[in-house]
Structure formats: structure tokens, C-alpha cells
XYZ file of C-alpha atoms in Angstrom:
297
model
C 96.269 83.842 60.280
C 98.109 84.041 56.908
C 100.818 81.584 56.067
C 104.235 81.217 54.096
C 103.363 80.185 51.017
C 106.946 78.574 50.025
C 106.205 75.515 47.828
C 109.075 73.022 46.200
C 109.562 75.198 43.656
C 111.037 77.792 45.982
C 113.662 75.786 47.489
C 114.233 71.731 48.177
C 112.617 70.714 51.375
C 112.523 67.412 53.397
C 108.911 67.323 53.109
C 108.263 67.480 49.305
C 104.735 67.155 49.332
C 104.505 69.982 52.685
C 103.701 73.833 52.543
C 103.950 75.805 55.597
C 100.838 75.779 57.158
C 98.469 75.905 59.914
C 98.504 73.089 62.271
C 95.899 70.732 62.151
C 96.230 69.516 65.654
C 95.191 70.679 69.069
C 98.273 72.109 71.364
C 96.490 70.903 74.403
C 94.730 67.280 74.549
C 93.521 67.457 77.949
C 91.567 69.392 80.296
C 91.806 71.130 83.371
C 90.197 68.059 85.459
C 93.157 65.532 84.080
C 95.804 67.220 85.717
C 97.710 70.239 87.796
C 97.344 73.022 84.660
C 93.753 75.316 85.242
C 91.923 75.688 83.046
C 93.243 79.870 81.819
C 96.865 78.201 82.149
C 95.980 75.686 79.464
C 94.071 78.428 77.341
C 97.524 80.197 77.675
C 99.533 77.248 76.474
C 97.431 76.536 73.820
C 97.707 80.293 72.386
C 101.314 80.740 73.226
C 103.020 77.019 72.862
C 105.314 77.543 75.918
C 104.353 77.542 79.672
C 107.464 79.030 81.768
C 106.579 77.716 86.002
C 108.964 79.279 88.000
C 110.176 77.647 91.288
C 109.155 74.068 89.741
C 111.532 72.123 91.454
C 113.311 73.015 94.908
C 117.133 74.644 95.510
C 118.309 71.313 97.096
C 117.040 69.291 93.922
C 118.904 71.819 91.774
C 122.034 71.372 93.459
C 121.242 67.394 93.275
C 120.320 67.771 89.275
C 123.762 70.195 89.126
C 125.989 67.171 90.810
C 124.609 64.568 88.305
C 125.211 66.928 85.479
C 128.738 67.667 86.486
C 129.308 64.067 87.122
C 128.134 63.126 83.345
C 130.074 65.593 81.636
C 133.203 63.848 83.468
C 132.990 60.754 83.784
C 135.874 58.595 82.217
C 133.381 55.890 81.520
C 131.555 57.872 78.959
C 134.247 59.183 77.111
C 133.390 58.291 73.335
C 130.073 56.938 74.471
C 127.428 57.965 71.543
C 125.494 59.485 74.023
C 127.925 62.281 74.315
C 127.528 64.861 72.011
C 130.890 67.410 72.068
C 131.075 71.234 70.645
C 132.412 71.401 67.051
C 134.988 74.110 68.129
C 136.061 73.593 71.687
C 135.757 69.795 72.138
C 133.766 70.676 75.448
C 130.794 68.508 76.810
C 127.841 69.995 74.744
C 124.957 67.414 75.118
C 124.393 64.142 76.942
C 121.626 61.788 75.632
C 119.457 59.093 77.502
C 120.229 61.169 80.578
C 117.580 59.005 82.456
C 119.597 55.262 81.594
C 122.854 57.132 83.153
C 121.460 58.847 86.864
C 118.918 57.191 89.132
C 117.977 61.251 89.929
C 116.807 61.948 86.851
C 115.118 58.565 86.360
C 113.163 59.555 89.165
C 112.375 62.800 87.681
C 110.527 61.686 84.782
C 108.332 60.133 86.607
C 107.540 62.635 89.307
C 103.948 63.702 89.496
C 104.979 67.139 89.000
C 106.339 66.303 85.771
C 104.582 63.204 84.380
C 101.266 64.806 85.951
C 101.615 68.090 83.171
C 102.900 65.774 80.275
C 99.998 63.389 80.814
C 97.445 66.568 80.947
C 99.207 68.119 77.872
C 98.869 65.490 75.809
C 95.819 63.698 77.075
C 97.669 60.119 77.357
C 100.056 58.062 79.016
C 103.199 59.124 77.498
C 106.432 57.776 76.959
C 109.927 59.054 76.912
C 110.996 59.723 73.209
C 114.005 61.929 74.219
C 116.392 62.587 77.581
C 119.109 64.955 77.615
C 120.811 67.824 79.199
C 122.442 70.554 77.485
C 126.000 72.426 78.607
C 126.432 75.590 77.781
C 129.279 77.087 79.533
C 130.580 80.764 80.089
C 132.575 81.883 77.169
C 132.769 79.175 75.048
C 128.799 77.273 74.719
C 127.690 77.688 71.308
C 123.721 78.014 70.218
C 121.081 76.191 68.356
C 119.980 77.403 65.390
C 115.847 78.374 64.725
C 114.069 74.682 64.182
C 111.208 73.028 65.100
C 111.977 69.841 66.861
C 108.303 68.243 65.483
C 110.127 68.747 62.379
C 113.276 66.424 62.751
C 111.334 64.279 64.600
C 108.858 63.665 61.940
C 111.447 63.801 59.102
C 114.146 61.831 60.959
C 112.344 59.899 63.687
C 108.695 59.022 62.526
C 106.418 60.962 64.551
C 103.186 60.961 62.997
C 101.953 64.218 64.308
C 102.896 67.006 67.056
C 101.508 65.596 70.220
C 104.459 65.469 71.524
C 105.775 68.135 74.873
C 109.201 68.524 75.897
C 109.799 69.883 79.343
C 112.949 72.001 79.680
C 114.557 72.611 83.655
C 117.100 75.267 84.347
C 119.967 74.048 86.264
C 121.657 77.502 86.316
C 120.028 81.205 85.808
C 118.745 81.732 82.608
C 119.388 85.468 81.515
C 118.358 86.967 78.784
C 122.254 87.435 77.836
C 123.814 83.638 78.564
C 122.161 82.097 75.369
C 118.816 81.258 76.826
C 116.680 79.644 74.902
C 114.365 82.305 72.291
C 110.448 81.253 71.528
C 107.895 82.783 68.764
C 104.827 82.371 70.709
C 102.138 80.681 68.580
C 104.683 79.776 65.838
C 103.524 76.173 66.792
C 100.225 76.786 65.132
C 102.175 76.530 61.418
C 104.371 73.494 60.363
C 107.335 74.801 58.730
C 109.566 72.427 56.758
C 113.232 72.315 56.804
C 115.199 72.754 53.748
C 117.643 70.221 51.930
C 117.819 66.256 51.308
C 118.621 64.522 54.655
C 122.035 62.960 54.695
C 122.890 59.525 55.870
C 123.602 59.569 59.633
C 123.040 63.490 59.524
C 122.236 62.948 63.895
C 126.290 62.731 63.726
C 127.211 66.396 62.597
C 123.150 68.139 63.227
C 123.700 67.440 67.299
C 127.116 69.330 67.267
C 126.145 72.455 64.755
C 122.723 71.958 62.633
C 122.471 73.271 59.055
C 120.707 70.693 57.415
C 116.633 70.609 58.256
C 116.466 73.879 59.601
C 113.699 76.170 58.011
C 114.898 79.172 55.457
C 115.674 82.894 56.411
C 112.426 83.504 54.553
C 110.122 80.976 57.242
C 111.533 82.499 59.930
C 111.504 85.851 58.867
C 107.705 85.415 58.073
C 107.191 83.805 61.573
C 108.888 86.544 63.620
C 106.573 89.215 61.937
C 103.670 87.003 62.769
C 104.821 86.078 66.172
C 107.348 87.802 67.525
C 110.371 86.825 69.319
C 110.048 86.030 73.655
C 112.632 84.274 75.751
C 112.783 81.869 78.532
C 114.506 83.331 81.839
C 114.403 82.966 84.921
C 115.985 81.573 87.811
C 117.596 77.924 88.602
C 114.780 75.725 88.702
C 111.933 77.283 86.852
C 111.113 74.935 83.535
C 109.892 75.753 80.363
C 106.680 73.689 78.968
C 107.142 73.890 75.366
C 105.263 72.230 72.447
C 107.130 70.163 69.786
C 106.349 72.238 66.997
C 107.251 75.601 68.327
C 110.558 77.477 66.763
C 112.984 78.264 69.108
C 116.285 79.095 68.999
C 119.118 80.439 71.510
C 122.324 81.990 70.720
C 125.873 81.983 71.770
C 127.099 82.241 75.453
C 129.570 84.767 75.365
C 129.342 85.568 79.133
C 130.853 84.655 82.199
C 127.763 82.976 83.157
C 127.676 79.016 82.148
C 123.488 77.598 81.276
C 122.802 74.356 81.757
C 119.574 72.444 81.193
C 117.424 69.110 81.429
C 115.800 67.967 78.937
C 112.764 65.693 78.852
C 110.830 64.566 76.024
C 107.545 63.111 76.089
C 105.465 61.694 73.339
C 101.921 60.464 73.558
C 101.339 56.972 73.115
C 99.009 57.044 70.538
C 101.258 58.917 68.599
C 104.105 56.537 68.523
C 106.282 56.438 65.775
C 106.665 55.018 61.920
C 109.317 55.049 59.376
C 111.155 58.228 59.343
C 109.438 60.942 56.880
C 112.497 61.864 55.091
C 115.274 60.244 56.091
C 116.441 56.845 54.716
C 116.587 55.366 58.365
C 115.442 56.258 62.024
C 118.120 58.065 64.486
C 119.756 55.643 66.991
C 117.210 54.889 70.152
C 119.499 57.082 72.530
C 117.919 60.021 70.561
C 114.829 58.941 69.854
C 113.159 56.386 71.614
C 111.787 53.070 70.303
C 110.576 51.800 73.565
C 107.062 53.043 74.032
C 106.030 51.552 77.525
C 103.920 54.337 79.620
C 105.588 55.933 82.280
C 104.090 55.384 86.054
């Protein structure tokens, strides 16, 4: 598989010393005897980054995961509350943060087998939470995220030491392909592509609203999306989306009627816990990025 071959004479990037390049770790840690994924469905994650299960939780734990998610985005109590993250434009709910410190439901959630059961397998550890959150995006008005690897900020900003991390994504709502679901480029996780420009202080504050800053050039993804290709996650209210940490993704703007809405979990192996941030002059607050490293049971 050929590479980018941008170096730090092309552009500045937050990894000065980094190329784009092939991985150098496994996708998958575990095996088809440590948990609920066969053995083909672990071959299939490994080649394509991104498992999508359908029907992965039930219709009344939807409408449970709905009512907490409503409740979050408005309750008095958390107005101005770091944890909240709000749309540039619009002012609207766009993110809440340590979702699992603010509902008992979701709390529970991270630790069902279902869940923790896949993470452990994926990763071939205990794991530990490094990130909650859940993710508005309503009809009309819910703006997208921009193409990024998240094993990029969180080695540049957070300290991960490597990409054995897996973040498990639940959809709350339908996702179509038209209401700014979430966009994959199947085996893109297999290259680390760094994001371009210095780091600013605090950059968590404006990158969680609308990030331009650690995002990889029009060239990177331009080169992935040849080399990969572009897939989507849809599918009905919840399926959930297996994805690893180095994968680009992207979605775009929800200019439909129909509102997406999201949980987020993050998990981290616990032999991969992290160190001083790679390019950033401190490490984001713990409500994005976890510093307690306990296992979950």
C-alpha cells in the first residue's frame, strides 16, 4: 500500500518528526475466544476499521438513551457547565461530555457485557473510559465534523501512546445517508496521518465547536479517498458503529428535517494509558479525556 509522502517541508504539522504512514499496530488485539466478535467479523474489522451491528441495543433502551439525552441538553443545572459543548452558529446543544458522571443509564451502559465484552476483545485488555459523550445534531440547523483522525488529537493533545484505543458509536435516531451521518474510509486506519498547524493554548475550547486546527490537509485526504474510498454509517435507531481510533471519518451538515443524535463511548486499553501530550503544551481537561485509568467491570 503506497503512502503520502508529505514531510515538514510541505506544510507545518503537529507531529514534526511524523510522515504519513502505515500503522505499525494491530487493529484487533484479541481473538475470537476472548469475546462475542467471530473470528471472519474480526478479520473484517481489522481490514475495514469499522464494524456497523445493527439492532445492538433494544427499542425500549433507545427510547430510555433518547429521554436521558433530551434531559442533558436541558437541564438548567448544566447550563455553562464545561461539559457542554454549544454550536458556533446557533447556540444549540451540540455535544455533552462525561455523559456517564451525568445519567446512571449510560453508566450502566459502559459496562454492559455487550459493550465492555467487544471493547475488551478489540483491544485485548481491560479498558478504561478515556472519552463519554453524545452528539446533537438536529434537523436544519446541526452542523458537521470535519475529516480527522481522533488517534491523532488524542496523541497530539491527550498523550496516547499508540492507537489501541476503540470508540463505540450508538444511534439514538435513524442514521440516513442524508441527515449528516457519520462518513468512514475503510482501511484509512492502516496510515497515521498528521494534522497540520502549531496547537494553540486551550485549542479543546474553539476545536469541540468547529475544528480547523489538527485536521489533516486537502492533499491527505485526497490521497486517502483514492486509496480507500468513502462508506457511511446508516442504519436504524440502535445499530452502533465499532470504529478504530485512527480511522478518518467525517460527517457533514444536517440540512434535513430529520434530527441525529448519538452516544459516544471511548475506550482505551490499559496498557496504553496516557503521557504528556505529543504536541500540545498541556493535556485537555479530564471531562474530555480521561485521567482515571481504573478497568471497567
Amino acid at each position: 500500500m503506497t503512502t503520502a509522502t508529505h514531510t515538514t517541508d510541505d506544510y507545518p504539522t503537529r507531529h514534526r518528526s511524523e510522515e504519513s504512514k502505515p500503522r505499525k499496530h494491530p487493529t484487533v488485539w484479541g481473538t475470537a475466544a476472548d469475546g462475542p466478535f467471530d473470528e471472519a467479523a474480526l478479520d473484517e474489522h481489522e481490514r475495514h476499521g469499522f464494524t456497523i451491528l445493527e439492532d445492538f441495543i433494544t427499542p425500549a433502551e433507545v427510547e430510555t438513551f433518547t429521554g436521558e439525552l433530551n434531559r442533558l441538553a436541558s437541564d438548567p443545572t448544566l447550563q455553562g457547565d464545561e461539559r457542554v459543548v454549544t454550536e458556533k452558529a446557533s447556540g444549540e446543544v451540540r455535544s455533552v461530555f462525561q455523559v456517564e458522571k451525568l445519567s446512571d443509564p449510560i453508566d450502566a451502559l459502559t459496562r454492559d457485557p455487550r459493550v465492555l465484552d467487544r471493547a475488551r476483545q478489540l483491544l485485548g485488555s481491560d479498558v478504561y473510559l478515556h472519552q463519554t459523550r453524545v452528539n446533537y445534531m438536529p434537523g436544519f440547523k446541526g452542523t458537521g465534523f470535519y475529516w480527522h483522525s481522533d488517534f491523532e488529537t488524542w496523541h497530539a493533545e491527550d498523550g496516547l501512546p499508540a492507537p489501541r484505543a476503540v470508540s463505540c458509536s450508538i444511534a439514538l435516531t435513524r442514521n440516513y445517508p442524508f441527515n449528516g451521518g457519520l462518513m468512514v474510509m475503510p482501511g484509512s486506519h492502516q496510515t497515521f496521518v498528521p494534522g497540520v498547524g502549531e496547537t494553540p493554548e486551550n485549542n479543546h475550547a474553539a476545536s469541540l465547536k468547529e475544528q480547523t486546527v489538527g485536521v489533516p490537509s486537502e492533499e491527505a485526504i485526497a490521497d486517502l479517498a483514492r486509496r480507500c474510498g468513502v462508506d457511511q454509517f446508516t442504519g436504524p435507531a440502535g445499530s452502533a458503529l465499532w470504529f478504530d481510533s485512527n480511522i478518518m471519518h467525517a460527517s457533514s451538515n444536517n440540512i434535513t428535517p430529520y434530527p441525529r443524535s448519538n452516544v459516544f463511548l471511548v475506550f482505551n486499553s490499559v496498557e496504553n494509558t496516557p503521557v504528556e501530550p505529543f504536541a500540545a503544551s498541556a493535556p485537555r481537561p479530564a471531562h474530555i479525556a480521561a485521567r482515571d485509568f481504573t478497568p471497567l467491570h
